[in-house]
Amino acid sequence: MSDLPVLVTGGAGFIGSHLVDALLARGYSVRVLDNLSSGKPGNLPLGDPRLELVEGDVADVGLVRGVMVGCGAVVHLAAVASVQASVIDPVGTHRSNFIGTLNVCEAMREHGIRRVLFASSAAVYGNNGEGEAIDEDTPKTPLTPYAADKLASEHYLDFYRRQHGLEPAIFRFFNIYGPRQDPSSPYSGVISIFTERAAKRLPITLFGDGEQTRDFVYIADLIEVLLQALEAPQVLPGAVNVGLNRSLSLNRLLEEISALFGGLPEVRREAARPGDIRHSRADNRRLMERYRLAEPTSMAAGLACLLGRA
Ligand code: NAD
Ligand code: UD1
């Protein structure tokens, strides 16, 4: 473990703030760069003197350069996390999701920082491998600006690895859920939206027939993997799926939520969203080869933790 601070871009968001907590608990100091577009200062333990929050944009190259001074490693999470938001605003999304990555790569090269963890996405596969577990060699067909920016970011990180000695650990997250995933935006993760609305007895909107499936991963399991990648003596090339090879339809998810709340509010059905992926389930053999993940959190346990009933 290095004494130098870890820079976490997007550290005030859902995944980032959990990572910040875990890093501080392991004795790291942490610098967060976040424009607070969806993240919140309240997600962070700002009273901890080892934590510094810099409010600003990863698309601002001068700022990214400056904020990296003295850092030992980078975890690059800052992005518009919503696939649908990217469909509505491709240009704004590209600034954050691609230019931001390029700025991080350039600043790392300039400062001689090597290790970077990157949050790519299962979205890069599009609908390829439909219904089957998707391994990392499955052809990539990004269907949305979000997915295209993630895939392009992966390629640039790999270029900086080959050309400039960066050590990128690229992860293709499947659907991560847990506390602090903001339920207030319609573009947030489905579990946070459905559980919040069930708790408040507000109508739930189901896009499509509800038979689309996702491979949901509880946040604590992801954080385990990220910490190992940060501290690994070396990083092998090639992206790694972070999924559990478990598939849950939204209809089944609603049943689980109904059981927890003793019923559901009204469920309103709307057309499937543009660019929405039908089935998504990870072949996670590479994840299991490279990292230790003791017993992945079950959906029942994850939902209980999310609702504070664990
Ligand atoms: P989030 O919205 O909670 O976190 C993203 C953070 O980045 C927020 O704090 C936001 O304010 C910040 N941000 C956005 N644009 C920025 C910019 N231009 N400059 C600086 N900060 C900016 O979402 P999350 O779920 O925590 O996602 C974190 C990362 O993981 C994202 O890159 C996302 O694409 C990726 N990811 C998430 C999931 C998931 O299921 N949650 C799955 C695959 C990939
Ligand atoms: C999610 C992540 C994305 C990540 C991808 C990887 C978020 C916001 N999105 O996208 O960053 O790259 O996983 O697999 O974290 N739905 C409803 N009603 C709602 C909300 C959603 O029916 O109110 C449906 C959607 O149409 C979709 C499914 O639920 O079919 C999942 O949606 P969402 O949680 O937004 O996730 P992804 O689009 O899979």
PDB file of N, CA and C in Angstrom, residues 186-230:
ATOM      1  N   PRO A 186     -35.242   9.388 -12.608  1.00  0.00           N
ATOM      2  CA  PRO A 186     -35.784   8.259 -13.382  1.00  0.00           C
ATOM      3  C   PRO A 186     -34.690   7.499 -14.113  1.00  0.00           C
ATOM      4  N   TYR A 187     -33.498   8.078 -14.186  1.00  0.00           N
ATOM      5  CA  TYR A 187     -32.392   7.437 -14.893  1.00  0.00           C
ATOM      6  C   TYR A 187     -31.475   6.664 -13.956  1.00  0.00           C
ATOM      7  N   SER A 188     -31.885   6.535 -12.718  1.00  0.00           N
ATOM      8  CA  SER A 188     -31.030   5.820 -11.769  1.00  0.00           C
ATOM      9  C   SER A 188     -31.232   4.299 -11.912  1.00  0.00           C
ATOM     10  N   GLY A 189     -30.493   3.535 -11.119  1.00  0.00           N
ATOM     11  CA  GLY A 189     -30.581   2.076 -11.191  1.00  0.00           C
ATOM     12  C   GLY A 189     -31.968   1.578 -10.776  1.00  0.00           C
ATOM     13  N   VAL A 190     -32.419   0.537 -11.461  1.00  0.00           N
ATOM     14  CA  VAL A 190     -33.806   0.091 -11.293  1.00  0.00           C
ATOM     15  C   VAL A 190     -34.108  -0.369  -9.860  1.00  0.00           C
ATOM     16  N   ILE A 191     -33.161  -0.988  -9.187  1.00  0.00           N
ATOM     17  CA  ILE A 191     -33.462  -1.496  -7.842  1.00  0.00           C
ATOM     18  C   ILE A 191     -33.692  -0.333  -6.881  1.00  0.00           C
ATOM     19  N   SER A 192     -32.870   0.712  -7.011  1.00  0.00           N
ATOM     20  CA  SER A 192     -33.062   1.851  -6.102  1.00  0.00           C
ATOM     21  C   SER A 192     -34.417   2.506  -6.361  1.00  0.00           C
ATOM     22  N   ILE A 193     -34.804   2.615  -7.622  1.00  0.00           N
ATOM     23  CA  ILE A 193     -36.093   3.252  -7.957  1.00  0.00           C
ATOM     24  C   ILE A 193     -37.257   2.391  -7.447  1.00  0.00           C
ATOM     25  N   PHE A 194     -37.213   1.096  -7.757  1.00  0.00           N
ATOM     26  CA  PHE A 194     -38.346   0.233  -7.383  1.00  0.00           C
ATOM     27  C   PHE A 194     -38.508   0.144  -5.857  1.00  0.00           C
ATOM     28  N   THR A 195     -37.407   0.000  -5.133  1.00  0.00           N
ATOM     29  CA  THR A 195     -37.537  -0.145  -3.674  1.00  0.00           C
ATOM     30  C   THR A 195     -38.007   1.154  -3.028  1.00  0.00           C
ATOM     31  N   GLU A 196     -37.500   2.274  -3.521  1.00  0.00           N
ATOM     32  CA  GLU A 196     -37.926   3.574  -2.971  1.00  0.00           C
ATOM     33  C   GLU A 196     -39.428   3.766  -3.198  1.00  0.00           C
ATOM     34  N   ARG A 197     -39.870   3.452  -4.413  1.00  0.00           N
ATOM     35  CA  ARG A 197     -41.280   3.687  -4.739  1.00  0.00           C
ATOM     36  C   ARG A 197     -42.183   2.696  -4.002  1.00  0.00           C
ATOM     37  N   ALA A 198     -41.700   1.479  -3.832  1.00  0.00           N
ATOM     38  CA  ALA A 198     -42.488   0.502  -3.066  1.00  0.00           C
ATOM     39  C   ALA A 198     -42.620   0.977  -1.618  1.00  0.00           C
ATOM     40  N   ALA A 199     -41.519   1.499  -1.060  1.00  0.00           N
ATOM     41  CA  ALA A 199     -41.547   1.964   0.333  1.00  0.00           C
ATOM     42  C   ALA A 199     -42.516   3.130   0.493  1.00  0.00           C
ATOM     43  N   LYS A 200     -42.571   4.007  -0.524  1.00  0.00           N
ATOM     44  CA  LYS A 200     -43.432   5.196  -0.427  1.00  0.00           C
ATOM     45  C   LYS A 200     -44.811   4.961  -1.030  1.00  0.00           C
ATOM     46  N   ARG A 201     -45.074   3.730  -1.480  1.00  0.00           N
ATOM     47  CA  ARG A 201     -46.354   3.374  -2.114  1.00  0.00           C
ATOM     48  C   ARG A 201     -46.651   4.275  -3.312  1.00  0.00           C
ATOM     49  N   LEU A 202     -45.637   4.609  -4.083  1.00  0.00           N
ATOM     50  CA  LEU A 202     -45.813   5.405  -5.305  1.00  0.00           C
ATOM     51  C   LEU A 202     -45.813   4.465  -6.506  1.00  0.00           C
ATOM     52  N   PRO A 203     -46.483   4.830  -7.614  1.00  0.00           N
ATOM     53  CA  PRO A 203     -46.535   3.935  -8.768  1.00  0.00           C
ATOM     54  C   PRO A 203     -45.142   3.615  -9.315  1.00  0.00           C
ATOM     55  N   ILE A 204     -44.993   2.398  -9.770  1.00  0.00           N
ATOM     56  CA  ILE A 204     -43.741   1.940 -10.374  1.00  0.00           C
ATOM     57  C   ILE A 204     -43.958   1.876 -11.887  1.00  0.00           C
ATOM     58  N   THR A 205     -42.958   2.347 -12.662  1.00  0.00           N
ATOM     59  CA  THR A 205     -43.049   2.224 -14.117  1.00  0.00           C
ATOM     60  C   THR A 205     -42.168   1.059 -14.560  1.00  0.00           C
ATOM     61  N   LEU A 206     -42.787   0.169 -15.323  1.00  0.00           N
ATOM     62  CA  LEU A 206     -42.033  -0.969 -15.860  1.00  0.00           C
ATOM     63  C   LEU A 206     -41.927  -0.777 -17.369  1.00  0.00           C
ATOM     64  N   PHE A 207     -40.694  -0.608 -17.843  1.00  0.00           N
ATOM     65  CA  PHE A 207     -40.492  -0.419 -19.283  1.00  0.00           C
ATOM     66  C   PHE A 207     -40.348  -1.783 -19.950  1.00  0.00           C
ATOM     67  N   GLY A 208     -41.199  -2.019 -20.966  1.00  0.00           N
ATOM     68  CA  GLY A 208     -41.143  -3.319 -21.649  1.00  0.00           C
ATOM     69  C   GLY A 208     -41.979  -4.336 -20.898  1.00  0.00           C
ATOM     70  N   ASP A 209     -41.769  -5.609 -21.234  1.00  0.00           N
ATOM     71  CA  ASP A 209     -42.640  -6.661 -20.676  1.00  0.00           C
ATOM     72  C   ASP A 209     -42.164  -7.194 -19.325  1.00  0.00           C
ATOM     73  N   GLY A 210     -41.044  -6.688 -18.840  1.00  0.00           N
ATOM     74  CA  GLY A 210     -40.547  -7.129 -17.531  1.00  0.00           C
ATOM     75  C   GLY A 210     -39.766  -8.438 -17.597  1.00  0.00           C
ATOM     76  N   GLU A 211     -39.682  -9.008 -18.796  1.00  0.00           N
ATOM     77  CA  GLU A 211     -38.928 -10.262 -18.930  1.00  0.00           C
ATOM     78  C   GLU A 211     -37.456 -10.010 -19.275  1.00  0.00           C
ATOM     79  N   GLN A 212     -37.062  -8.731 -19.412  1.00  0.00           N
ATOM     80  CA  GLN A 212     -35.629  -8.455 -19.577  1.00  0.00           C
ATOM     81  C   GLN A 212     -34.908  -8.862 -18.289  1.00  0.00           C
ATOM     82  N   THR A 213     -33.675  -9.314 -18.438  1.00  0.00           N
ATOM     83  CA  THR A 213     -32.946  -9.821 -17.267  1.00  0.00           C
ATOM     84  C   THR A 213     -31.649  -9.032 -17.061  1.00  0.00           C
ATOM     85  N   ARG A 214     -31.211  -9.029 -15.814  1.00  0.00           N
ATOM     86  CA  ARG A 214     -29.960  -8.384 -15.455  1.00  0.00           C
ATOM     87  C   ARG A 214     -29.219  -9.274 -14.446  1.00  0.00           C
ATOM     88  N   ASP A 215     -27.912  -9.064 -14.396  1.00  0.00           N
ATOM     89  CA  ASP A 215     -27.040  -9.778 -13.455  1.00  0.00           C
ATOM     90  C   ASP A 215     -26.669  -8.746 -12.373  1.00  0.00           C
ATOM     91  N   PHE A 216     -27.410  -8.758 -11.280  1.00  0.00           N
ATOM     92  CA  PHE A 216     -27.256  -7.725 -10.249  1.00  0.00           C
ATOM     93  C   PHE A 216     -26.154  -8.102  -9.258  1.00  0.00           C
ATOM     94  N   VAL A 217     -25.317  -7.132  -8.934  1.00  0.00           N
ATOM     95  CA  VAL A 217     -24.179  -7.350  -8.020  1.00  0.00           C
ATOM     96  C   VAL A 217     -24.306  -6.369  -6.861  1.00  0.00           C
ATOM     97  N   TYR A 218     -24.222  -6.883  -5.656  1.00  0.00           N
ATOM     98  CA  TYR A 218     -24.298  -5.994  -4.488  1.00  0.00           C
ATOM     99  C   TYR A 218     -22.990  -5.199  -4.357  1.00  0.00           C
ATOM    100  N   ILE A 219     -23.128  -3.954  -3.977  1.00  0.00           N
ATOM    101  CA  ILE A 219     -21.991  -3.015  -3.968  1.00  0.00           C
ATOM    102  C   ILE A 219     -20.775  -3.539  -3.190  1.00  0.00           C
ATOM    103  N   ALA A 220     -21.000  -4.212  -2.060  1.00  0.00           N
ATOM    104  CA  ALA A 220     -19.860  -4.647  -1.234  1.00  0.00           C
ATOM    105  C   ALA A 220     -18.990  -5.651  -1.998  1.00  0.00           C
ATOM    106  N   ASP A 221     -19.604  -6.474  -2.844  1.00  0.00           N
ATOM    107  CA  ASP A 221     -18.839  -7.457  -3.617  1.00  0.00           C
ATOM    108  C   ASP A 221     -17.943  -6.751  -4.637  1.00  0.00           C
ATOM    109  N   LEU A 222     -18.487  -5.721  -5.263  1.00  0.00           N
ATOM    110  CA  LEU A 222     -17.686  -4.955  -6.224  1.00  0.00           C
ATOM    111  C   LEU A 222     -16.506  -4.277  -5.524  1.00  0.00           C
ATOM    112  N   ILE A 223     -16.757  -3.702  -4.367  1.00  0.00           N
ATOM    113  CA  ILE A 223     -15.691  -2.962  -3.669  1.00  0.00           C
ATOM    114  C   ILE A 223     -14.524  -3.898  -3.312  1.00  0.00           C
ATOM    115  N   GLU A 224     -14.861  -5.126  -2.907  1.00  0.00           N
ATOM    116  CA  GLU A 224     -13.831  -6.146  -2.642  1.00  0.00           C
ATOM    117  C   GLU A 224     -12.883  -6.291  -3.822  1.00  0.00           C
ATOM    118  N   VAL A 225     -13.474  -6.398  -5.003  1.00  0.00           N
ATOM    119  CA  VAL A 225     -12.693  -6.612  -6.223  1.00  0.00           C
ATOM    120  C   VAL A 225     -11.841  -5.370  -6.533  1.00  0.00           C
ATOM    121  N   LEU A 226     -12.434  -4.199  -6.386  1.00  0.00           N
ATOM    122  CA  LEU A 226     -11.691  -2.975  -6.711  1.00  0.00           C
ATOM    123  C   LEU A 226     -10.470  -2.807  -5.804  1.00  0.00           C
ATOM    124  N   LEU A 227     -10.649  -3.109  -4.526  1.00  0.00           N
ATOM    125  CA  LEU A 227      -9.507  -2.972  -3.604  1.00  0.00           C
ATOM    126  C   LEU A 227      -8.381  -3.932  -4.000  1.00  0.00           C
ATOM    127  N   GLN A 228      -8.756  -5.144  -4.361  1.00  0.00           N
ATOM    128  CA  GLN A 228      -7.724  -6.111  -4.769  1.00  0.00           C
ATOM    129  C   GLN A 228      -6.991  -5.626  -6.027  1.00  0.00           C
ATOM    130  N   ALA A 229      -7.742  -5.055  -6.962  1.00  0.00           N
ATOM    131  CA  ALA A 229      -7.117  -4.588  -8.203  1.00  0.00           C
ATOM    132  C   ALA A 229      -6.165  -3.430  -7.931  1.00  0.00           C
ATOM    133  N   LEU A 230      -6.527  -2.601  -6.983  1.00  0.00           N
ATOM    134  CA  LEU A 230      -5.679  -1.461  -6.651  1.00  0.00           C
ATOM    135  C   LEU A 230      -4.352  -1.938  -6.057  1.00  0.00           C
TER     136      LEU A 230
END
